[in-house]
Coordinates of N, CA, C and O in Angstrom, one line a residue:
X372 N 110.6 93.8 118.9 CA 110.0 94.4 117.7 C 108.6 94.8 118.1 O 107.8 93.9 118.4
X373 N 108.2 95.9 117.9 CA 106.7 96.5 118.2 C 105.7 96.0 117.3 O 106.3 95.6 116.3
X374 N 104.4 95.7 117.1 CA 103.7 95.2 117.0 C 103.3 96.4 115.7 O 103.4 97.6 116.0
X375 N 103.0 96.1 114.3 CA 103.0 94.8 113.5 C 104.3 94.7 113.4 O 105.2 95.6 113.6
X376 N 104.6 93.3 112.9 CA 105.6 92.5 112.3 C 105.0 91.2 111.8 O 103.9 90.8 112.0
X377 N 106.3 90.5 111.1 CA 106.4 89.7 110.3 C 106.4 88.7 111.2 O 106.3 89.2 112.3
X378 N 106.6 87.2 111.1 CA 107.1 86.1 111.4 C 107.1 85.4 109.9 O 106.3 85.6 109.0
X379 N 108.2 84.6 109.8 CA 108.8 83.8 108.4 C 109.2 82.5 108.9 O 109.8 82.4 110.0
X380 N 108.9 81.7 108.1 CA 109.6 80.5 108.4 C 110.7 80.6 107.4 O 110.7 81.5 106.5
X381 N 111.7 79.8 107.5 CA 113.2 79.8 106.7 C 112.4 79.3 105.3 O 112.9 79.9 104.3
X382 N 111.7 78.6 105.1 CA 111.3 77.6 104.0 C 109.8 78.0 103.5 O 108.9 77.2 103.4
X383 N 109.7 79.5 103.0 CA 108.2 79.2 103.1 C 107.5 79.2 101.8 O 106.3 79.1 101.8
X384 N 108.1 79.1 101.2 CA 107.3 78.6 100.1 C 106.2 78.8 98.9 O 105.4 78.1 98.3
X385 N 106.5 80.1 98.8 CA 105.5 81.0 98.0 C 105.1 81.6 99.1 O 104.3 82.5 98.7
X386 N 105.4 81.6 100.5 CA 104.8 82.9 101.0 C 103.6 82.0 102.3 O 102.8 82.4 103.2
X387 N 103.9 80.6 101.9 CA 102.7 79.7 103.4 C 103.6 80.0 104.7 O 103.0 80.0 105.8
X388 N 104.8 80.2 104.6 CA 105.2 80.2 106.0 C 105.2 81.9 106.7 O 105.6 82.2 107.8
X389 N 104.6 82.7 106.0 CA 104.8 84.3 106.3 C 102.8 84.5 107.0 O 101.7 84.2 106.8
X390 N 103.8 85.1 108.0 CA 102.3 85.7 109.0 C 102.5 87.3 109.4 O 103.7 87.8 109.6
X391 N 101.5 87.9 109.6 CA 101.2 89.3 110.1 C 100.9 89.0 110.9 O 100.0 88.1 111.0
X392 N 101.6 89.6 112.3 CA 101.5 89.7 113.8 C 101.0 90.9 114.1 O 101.9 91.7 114.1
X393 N 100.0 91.3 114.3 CA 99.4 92.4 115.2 C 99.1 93.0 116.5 O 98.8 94.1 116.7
X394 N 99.2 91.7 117.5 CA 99.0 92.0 118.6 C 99.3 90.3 119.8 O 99.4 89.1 119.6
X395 N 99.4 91.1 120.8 CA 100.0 89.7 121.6 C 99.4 88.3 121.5 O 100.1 87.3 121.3
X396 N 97.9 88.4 121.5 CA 96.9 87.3 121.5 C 97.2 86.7 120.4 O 97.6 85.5 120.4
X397 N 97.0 87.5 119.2 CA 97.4 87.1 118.0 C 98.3 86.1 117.6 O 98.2 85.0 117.0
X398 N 99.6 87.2 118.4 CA 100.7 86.0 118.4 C 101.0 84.9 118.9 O 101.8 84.0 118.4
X399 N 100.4 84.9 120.1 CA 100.2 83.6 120.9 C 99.4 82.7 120.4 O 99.7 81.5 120.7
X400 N 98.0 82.9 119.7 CA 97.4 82.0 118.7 C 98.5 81.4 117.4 O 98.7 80.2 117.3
X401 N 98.9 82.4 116.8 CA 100.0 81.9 115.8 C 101.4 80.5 116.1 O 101.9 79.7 115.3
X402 N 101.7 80.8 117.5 CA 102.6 80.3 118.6 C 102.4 78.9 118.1 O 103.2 78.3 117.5
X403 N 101.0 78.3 118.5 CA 100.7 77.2 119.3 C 100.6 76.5 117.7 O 100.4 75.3 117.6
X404 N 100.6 77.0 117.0 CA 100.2 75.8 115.6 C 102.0 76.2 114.4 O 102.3 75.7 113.3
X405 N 102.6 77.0 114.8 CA 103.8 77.4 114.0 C 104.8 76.6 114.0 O 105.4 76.5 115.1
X406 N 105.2 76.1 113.4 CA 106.3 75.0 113.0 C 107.1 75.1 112.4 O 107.9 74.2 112.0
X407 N 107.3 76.5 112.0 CA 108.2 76.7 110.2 C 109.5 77.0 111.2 O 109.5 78.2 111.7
X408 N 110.5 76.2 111.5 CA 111.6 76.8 112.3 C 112.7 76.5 111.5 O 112.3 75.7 110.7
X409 N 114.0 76.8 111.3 CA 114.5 78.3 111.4 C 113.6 79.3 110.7 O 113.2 79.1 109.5
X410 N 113.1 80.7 112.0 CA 112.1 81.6 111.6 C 112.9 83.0 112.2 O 113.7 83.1 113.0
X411 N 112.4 84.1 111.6 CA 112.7 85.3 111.6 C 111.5 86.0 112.0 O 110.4 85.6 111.9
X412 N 111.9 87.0 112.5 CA 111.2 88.0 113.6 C 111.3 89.2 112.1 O 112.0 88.6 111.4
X413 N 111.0 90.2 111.6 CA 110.9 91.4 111.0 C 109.7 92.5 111.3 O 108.5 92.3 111.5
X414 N 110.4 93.6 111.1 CA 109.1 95.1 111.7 C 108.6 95.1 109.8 O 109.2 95.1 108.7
X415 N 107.0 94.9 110.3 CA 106.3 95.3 109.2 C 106.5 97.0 109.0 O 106.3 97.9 109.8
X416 N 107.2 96.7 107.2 CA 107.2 98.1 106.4 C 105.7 98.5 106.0 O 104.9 97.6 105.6
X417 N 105.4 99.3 106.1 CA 104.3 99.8 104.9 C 104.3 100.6 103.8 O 104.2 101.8 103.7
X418 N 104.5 99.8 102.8 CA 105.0 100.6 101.8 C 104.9 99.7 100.0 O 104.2 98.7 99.9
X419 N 105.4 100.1 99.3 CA 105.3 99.8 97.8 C 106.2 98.5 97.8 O 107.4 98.6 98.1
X420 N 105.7 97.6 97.4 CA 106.8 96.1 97.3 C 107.2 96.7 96.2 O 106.7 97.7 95.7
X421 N 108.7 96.0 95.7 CA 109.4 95.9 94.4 C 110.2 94.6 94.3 O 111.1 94.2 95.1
X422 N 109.8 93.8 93.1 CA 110.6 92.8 92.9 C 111.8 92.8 91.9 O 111.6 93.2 90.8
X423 N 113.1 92.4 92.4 CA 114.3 92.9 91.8 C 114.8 91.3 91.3 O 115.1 90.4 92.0
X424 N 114.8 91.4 89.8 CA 115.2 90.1 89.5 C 117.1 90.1 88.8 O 117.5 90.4 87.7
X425 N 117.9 89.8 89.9 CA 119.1 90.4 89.3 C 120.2 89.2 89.4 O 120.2 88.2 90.1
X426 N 121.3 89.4 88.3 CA 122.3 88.2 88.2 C 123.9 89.3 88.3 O 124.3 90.4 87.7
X427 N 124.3 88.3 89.3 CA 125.7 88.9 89.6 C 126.7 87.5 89.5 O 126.4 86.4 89.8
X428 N 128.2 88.0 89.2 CA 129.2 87.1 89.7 C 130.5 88.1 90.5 O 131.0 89.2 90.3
X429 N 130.6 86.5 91.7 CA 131.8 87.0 92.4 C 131.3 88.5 93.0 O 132.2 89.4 93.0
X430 N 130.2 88.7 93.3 CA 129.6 89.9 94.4 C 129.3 91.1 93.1 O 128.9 92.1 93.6
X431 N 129.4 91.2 91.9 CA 129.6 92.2 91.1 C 128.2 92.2 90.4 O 127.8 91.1 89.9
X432 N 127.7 93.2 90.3 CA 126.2 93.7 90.0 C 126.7 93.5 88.5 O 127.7 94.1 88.0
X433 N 125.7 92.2 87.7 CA 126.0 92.8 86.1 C 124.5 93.0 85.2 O 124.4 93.5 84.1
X434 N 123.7 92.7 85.7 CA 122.4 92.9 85.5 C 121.6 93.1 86.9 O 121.8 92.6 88.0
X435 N 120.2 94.0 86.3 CA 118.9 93.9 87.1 C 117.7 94.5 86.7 O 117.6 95.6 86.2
X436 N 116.6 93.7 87.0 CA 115.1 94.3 86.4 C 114.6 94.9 87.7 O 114.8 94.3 88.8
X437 N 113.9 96.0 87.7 CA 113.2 96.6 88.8 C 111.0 96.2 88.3 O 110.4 96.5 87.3
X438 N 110.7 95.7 89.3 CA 109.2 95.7 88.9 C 108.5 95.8 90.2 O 108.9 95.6 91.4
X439 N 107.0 96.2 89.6 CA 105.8 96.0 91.2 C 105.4 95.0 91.0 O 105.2 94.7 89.9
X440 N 105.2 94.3 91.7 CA 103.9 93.3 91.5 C 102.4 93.6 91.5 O 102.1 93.8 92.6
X441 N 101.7 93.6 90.8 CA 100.2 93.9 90.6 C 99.4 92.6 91.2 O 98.9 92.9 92.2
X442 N 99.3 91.7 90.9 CA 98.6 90.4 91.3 C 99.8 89.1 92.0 O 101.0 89.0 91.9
X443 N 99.1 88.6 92.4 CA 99.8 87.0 93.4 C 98.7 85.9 93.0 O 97.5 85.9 92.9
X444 N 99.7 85.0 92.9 CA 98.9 83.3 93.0 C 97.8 83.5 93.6 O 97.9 84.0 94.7
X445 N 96.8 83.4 93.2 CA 95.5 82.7 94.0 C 95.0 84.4 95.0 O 94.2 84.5 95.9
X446 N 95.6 85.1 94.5 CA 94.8 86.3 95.5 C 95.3 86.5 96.7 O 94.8 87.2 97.6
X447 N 96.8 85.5 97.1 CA 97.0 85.2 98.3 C 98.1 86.6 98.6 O 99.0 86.9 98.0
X448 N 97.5 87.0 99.8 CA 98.5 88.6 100.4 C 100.2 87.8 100.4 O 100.8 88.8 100.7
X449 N 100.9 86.9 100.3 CA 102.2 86.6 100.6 C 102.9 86.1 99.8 O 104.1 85.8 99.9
X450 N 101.9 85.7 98.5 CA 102.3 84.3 97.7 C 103.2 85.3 96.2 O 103.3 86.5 96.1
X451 N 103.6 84.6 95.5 CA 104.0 84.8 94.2 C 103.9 85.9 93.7 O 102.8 86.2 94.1
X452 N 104.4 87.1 92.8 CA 103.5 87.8 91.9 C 103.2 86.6 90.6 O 103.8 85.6 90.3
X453 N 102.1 87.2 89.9 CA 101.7 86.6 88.6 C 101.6 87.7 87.7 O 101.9 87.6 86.5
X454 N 101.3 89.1 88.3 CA 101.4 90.1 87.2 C 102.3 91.3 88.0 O 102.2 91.4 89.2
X455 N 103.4 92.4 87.0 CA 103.8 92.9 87.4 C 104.1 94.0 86.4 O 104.2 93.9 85.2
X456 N 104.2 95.4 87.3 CA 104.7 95.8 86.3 C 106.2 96.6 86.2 O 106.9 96.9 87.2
X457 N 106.6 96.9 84.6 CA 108.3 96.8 85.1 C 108.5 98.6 84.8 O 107.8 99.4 84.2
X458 N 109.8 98.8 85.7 CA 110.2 100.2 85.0 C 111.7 100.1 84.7 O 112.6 99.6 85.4
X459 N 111.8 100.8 83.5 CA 113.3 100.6 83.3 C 113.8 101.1 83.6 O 113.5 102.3 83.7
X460 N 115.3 100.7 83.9 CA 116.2 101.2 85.2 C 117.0 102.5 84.8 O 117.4 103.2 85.8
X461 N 117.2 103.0 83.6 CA 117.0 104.6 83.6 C 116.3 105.3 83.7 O 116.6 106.4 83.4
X462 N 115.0 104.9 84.4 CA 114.0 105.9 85.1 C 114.4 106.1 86.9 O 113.9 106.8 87.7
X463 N 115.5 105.1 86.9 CA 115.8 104.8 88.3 C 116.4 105.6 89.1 O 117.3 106.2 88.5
X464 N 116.1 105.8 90.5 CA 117.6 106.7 91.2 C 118.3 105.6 91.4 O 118.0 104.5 91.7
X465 N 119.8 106.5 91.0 CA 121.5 106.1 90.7 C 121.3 105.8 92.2 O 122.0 104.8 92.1
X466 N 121.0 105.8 93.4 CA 121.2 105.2 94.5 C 120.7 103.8 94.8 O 121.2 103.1 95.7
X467 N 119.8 103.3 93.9 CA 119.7 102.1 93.9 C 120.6 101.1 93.4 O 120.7 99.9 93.9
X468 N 121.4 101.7 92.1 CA 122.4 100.7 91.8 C 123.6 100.5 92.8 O 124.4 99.6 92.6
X469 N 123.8 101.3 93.9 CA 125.0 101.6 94.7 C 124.5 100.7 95.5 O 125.3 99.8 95.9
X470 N 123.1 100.7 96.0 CA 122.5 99.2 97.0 C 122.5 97.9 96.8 O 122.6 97.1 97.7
X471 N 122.4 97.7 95.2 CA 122.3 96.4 94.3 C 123.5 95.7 94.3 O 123.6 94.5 94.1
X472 N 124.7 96.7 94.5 CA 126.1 96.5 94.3 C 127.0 96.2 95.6 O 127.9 95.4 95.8
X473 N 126.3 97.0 96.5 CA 126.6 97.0 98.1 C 125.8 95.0 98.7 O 126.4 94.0 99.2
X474 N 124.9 95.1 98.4 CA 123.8 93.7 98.5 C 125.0 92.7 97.9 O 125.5 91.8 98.6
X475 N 125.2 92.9 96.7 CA 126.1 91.6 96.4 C 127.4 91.5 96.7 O 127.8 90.4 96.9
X476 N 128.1 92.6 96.7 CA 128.9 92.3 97.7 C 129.2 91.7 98.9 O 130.0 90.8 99.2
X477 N 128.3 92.2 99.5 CA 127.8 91.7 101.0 C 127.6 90.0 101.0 O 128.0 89.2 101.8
X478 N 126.9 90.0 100.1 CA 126.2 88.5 100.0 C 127.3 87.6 99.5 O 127.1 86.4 99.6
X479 N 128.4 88.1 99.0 CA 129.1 87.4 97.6 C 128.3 86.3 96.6 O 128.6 85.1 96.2
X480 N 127.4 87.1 96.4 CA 126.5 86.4 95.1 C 127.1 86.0 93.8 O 128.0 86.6 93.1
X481 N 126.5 85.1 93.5 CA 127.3 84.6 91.9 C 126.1 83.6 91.6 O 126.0 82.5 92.2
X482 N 125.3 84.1 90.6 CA 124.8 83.8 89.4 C 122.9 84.9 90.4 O 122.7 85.9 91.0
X483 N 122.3 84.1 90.1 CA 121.2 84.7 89.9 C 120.2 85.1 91.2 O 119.6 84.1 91.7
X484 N 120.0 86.0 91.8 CA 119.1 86.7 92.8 C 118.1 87.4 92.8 O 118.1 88.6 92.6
X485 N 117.0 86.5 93.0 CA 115.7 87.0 93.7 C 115.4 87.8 94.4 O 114.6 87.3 95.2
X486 N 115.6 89.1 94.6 CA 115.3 90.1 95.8 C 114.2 90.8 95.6 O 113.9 91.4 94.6
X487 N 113.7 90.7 96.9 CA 112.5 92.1 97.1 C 112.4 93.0 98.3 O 112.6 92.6 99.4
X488 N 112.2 93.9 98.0 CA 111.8 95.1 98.8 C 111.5 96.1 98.7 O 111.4 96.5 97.6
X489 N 110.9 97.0 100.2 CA 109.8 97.5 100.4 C 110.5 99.0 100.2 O 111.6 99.3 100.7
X490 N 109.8 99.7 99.6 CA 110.0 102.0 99.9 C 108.7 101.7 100.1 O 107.7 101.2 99.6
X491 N 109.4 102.8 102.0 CA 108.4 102.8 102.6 C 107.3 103.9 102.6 O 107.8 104.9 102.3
X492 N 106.4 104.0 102.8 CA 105.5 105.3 103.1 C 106.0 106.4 103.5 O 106.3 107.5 103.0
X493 N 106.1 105.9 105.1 CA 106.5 106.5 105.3 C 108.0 108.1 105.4 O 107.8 109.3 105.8
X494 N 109.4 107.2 104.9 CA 110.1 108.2 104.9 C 111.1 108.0 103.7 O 112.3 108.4 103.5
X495 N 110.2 107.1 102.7 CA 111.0 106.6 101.3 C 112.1 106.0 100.6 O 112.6 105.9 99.5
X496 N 112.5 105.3 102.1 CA 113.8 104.7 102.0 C 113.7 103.1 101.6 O 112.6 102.7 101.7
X497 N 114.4 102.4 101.4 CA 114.6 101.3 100.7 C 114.6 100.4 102.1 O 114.8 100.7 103.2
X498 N 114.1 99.3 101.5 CA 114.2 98.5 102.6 C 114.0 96.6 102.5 O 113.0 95.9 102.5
X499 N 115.5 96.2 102.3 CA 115.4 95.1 101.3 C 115.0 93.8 102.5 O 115.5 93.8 103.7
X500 N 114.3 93.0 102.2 CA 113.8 92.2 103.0 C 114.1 90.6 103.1 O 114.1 89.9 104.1
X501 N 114.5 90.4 101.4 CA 114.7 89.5 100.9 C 115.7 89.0 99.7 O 115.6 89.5 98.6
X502 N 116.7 88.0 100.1 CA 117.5 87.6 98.3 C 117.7 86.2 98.3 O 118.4 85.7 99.1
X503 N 117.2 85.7 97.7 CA 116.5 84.5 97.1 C 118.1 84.2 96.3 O 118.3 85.1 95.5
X504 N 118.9 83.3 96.3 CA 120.1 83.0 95.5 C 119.7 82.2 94.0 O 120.5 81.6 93.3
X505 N 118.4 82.2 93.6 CA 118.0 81.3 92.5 C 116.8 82.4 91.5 O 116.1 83.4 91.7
X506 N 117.1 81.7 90.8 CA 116.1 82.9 89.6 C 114.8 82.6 89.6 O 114.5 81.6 90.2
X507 N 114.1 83.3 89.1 CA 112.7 83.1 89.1 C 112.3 83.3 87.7 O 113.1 83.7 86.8
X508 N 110.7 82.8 87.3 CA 110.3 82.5 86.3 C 110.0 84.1 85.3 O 109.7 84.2 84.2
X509 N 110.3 85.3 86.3 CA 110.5 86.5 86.0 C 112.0 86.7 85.2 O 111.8 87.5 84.3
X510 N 113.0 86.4 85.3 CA 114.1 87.1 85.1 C 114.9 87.1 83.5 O 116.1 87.4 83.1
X511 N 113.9 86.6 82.8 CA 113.7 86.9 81.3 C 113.2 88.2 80.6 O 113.4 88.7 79.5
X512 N 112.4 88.5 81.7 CA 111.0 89.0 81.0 C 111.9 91.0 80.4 O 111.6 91.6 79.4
X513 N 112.6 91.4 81.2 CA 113.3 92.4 80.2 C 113.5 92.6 79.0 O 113.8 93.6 78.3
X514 N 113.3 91.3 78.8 CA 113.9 91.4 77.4 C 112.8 92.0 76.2 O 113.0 92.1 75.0
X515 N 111.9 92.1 76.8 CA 110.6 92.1 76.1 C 110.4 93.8 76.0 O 109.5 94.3 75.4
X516 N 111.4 94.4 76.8 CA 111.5 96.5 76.8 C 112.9 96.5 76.7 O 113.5 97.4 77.3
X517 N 113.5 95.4 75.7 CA 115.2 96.2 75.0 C 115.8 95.8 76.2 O 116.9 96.3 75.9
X518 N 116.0 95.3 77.2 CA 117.0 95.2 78.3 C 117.2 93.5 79.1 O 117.1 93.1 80.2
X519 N 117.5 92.8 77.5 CA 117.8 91.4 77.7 C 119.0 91.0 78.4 O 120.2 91.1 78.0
X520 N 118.5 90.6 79.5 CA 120.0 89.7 80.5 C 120.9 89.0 79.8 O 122.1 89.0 80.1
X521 N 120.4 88.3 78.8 CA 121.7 87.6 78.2 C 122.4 88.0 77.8 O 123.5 87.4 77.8
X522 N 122.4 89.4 77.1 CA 123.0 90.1 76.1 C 124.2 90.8 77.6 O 125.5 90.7 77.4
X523 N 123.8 91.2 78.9 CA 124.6 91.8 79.5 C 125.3 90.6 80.6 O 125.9 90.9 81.6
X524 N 125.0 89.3 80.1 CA 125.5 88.2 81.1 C 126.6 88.1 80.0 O 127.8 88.3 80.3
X525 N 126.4 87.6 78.4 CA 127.7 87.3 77.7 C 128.4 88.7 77.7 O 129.6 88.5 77.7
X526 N 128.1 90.0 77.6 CA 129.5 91.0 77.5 C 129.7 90.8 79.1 O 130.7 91.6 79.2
X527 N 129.4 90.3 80.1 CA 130.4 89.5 81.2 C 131.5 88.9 80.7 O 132.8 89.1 80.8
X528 N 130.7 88.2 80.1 CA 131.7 86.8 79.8 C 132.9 87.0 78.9 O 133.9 86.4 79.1
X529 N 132.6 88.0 77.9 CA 133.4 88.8 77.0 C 134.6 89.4 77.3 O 135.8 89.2 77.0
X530 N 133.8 90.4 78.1 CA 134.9 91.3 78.4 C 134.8 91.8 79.6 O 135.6 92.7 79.9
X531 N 133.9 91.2 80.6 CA 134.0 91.9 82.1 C 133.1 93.0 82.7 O 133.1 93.4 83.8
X532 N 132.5 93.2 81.6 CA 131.6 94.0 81.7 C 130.7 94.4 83.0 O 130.0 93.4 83.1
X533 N 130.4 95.3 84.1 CA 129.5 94.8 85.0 C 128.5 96.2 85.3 O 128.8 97.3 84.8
X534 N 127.6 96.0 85.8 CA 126.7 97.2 85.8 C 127.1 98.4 86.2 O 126.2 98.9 86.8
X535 N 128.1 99.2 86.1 CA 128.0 100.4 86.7 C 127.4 102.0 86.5 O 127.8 103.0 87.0
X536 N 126.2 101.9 85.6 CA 125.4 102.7 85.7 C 124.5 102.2 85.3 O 124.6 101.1 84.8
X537 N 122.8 103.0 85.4 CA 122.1 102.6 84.7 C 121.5 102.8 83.7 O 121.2 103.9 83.7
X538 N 121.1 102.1 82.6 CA 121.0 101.8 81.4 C 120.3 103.0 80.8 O 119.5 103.5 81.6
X539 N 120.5 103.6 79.6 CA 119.5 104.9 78.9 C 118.2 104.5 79.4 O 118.2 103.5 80.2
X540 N 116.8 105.4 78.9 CA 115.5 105.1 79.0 C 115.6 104.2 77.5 O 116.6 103.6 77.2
X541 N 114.7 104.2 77.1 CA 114.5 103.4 76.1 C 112.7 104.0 75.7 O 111.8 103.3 75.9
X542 N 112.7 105.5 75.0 CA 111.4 106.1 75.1 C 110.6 105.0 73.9 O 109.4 105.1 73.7

């Protein structure tokens, strides 16, 4: 992987085990004090984060919130968001829900997923980095612009309901 990249520890924790590698020295300083093992190698994206707070069963897309993050814990480049902001997913390209749906399949996800990723600068393509199998303290917060998860987790429950398009705007 060419220089920048990622290094991750499996476990990191708000973002303590995540480092930017820039250059050989670098990384060999990083080397000698790194401990976070099982760890991943990734090519740094540059581009627009997006945090995707979504609940699926049995691999089937039945909700998801799209947001940026604005702010992180403590100012730290890797940690948490604390502020974000959301857009509703009828502002969205329909190619995203085909990825969301593709992702949980893939994953065979059932119940609640943390994912984030990067559109890049560069050539605007999606680029998922991360899915967290547990919810976050985000995955309410829809509900607060008309597009409450509970409401689309019980017509699950109901009647089977599952995301296959995305939702009106809601002007």
């Amino acid at each position: 992987i060419p220089f920048p990249f990622m290094l991750k520890g499996d476990f990191s924790g708000g973002g303590r085990q995540t480092f930017e590698c820039t250059s050989d020295s670098g990384f060999a300083a990083l080397l000698k004090n790194f401990n976070a093992y099982p760890a991943v190698l990734q090519e740094k994206i540059i581009g627009e984060e997006i945090g995707i707070e979504a609940f699926y069963q049995q691999g089937a897309l039945i909700h998801f919130s799209y947001a940026r993050p604005l702010k992180t814990v403590e100012n730290r480049k890797f940690a948490p968001s604390k502020l974000r902001e959301y857009t509703q997913t009828g502002a969205l390209d329909a190619t995203l829900l085909d990825d969301l749906r593709n992702l949980g399949r893939a994953l065979g996800a059932d119940g609640f997923v943390n994912i984030s990723l990067l559109v890049a600068q560069a050539d605007q393509k999606r680029y998922f980095f991360e899915a967290d199998m547990r919810p976050t303290t985000w995955v309410d917060f829809p509900k607060f612009f008309g597009d409450a998860p509970a409401h689309k987790i019980k017509n699950y429950f109901r009647s089977g309901m599952t995301c296959n398009e995305l939702a009106q705007r809601d002007a």
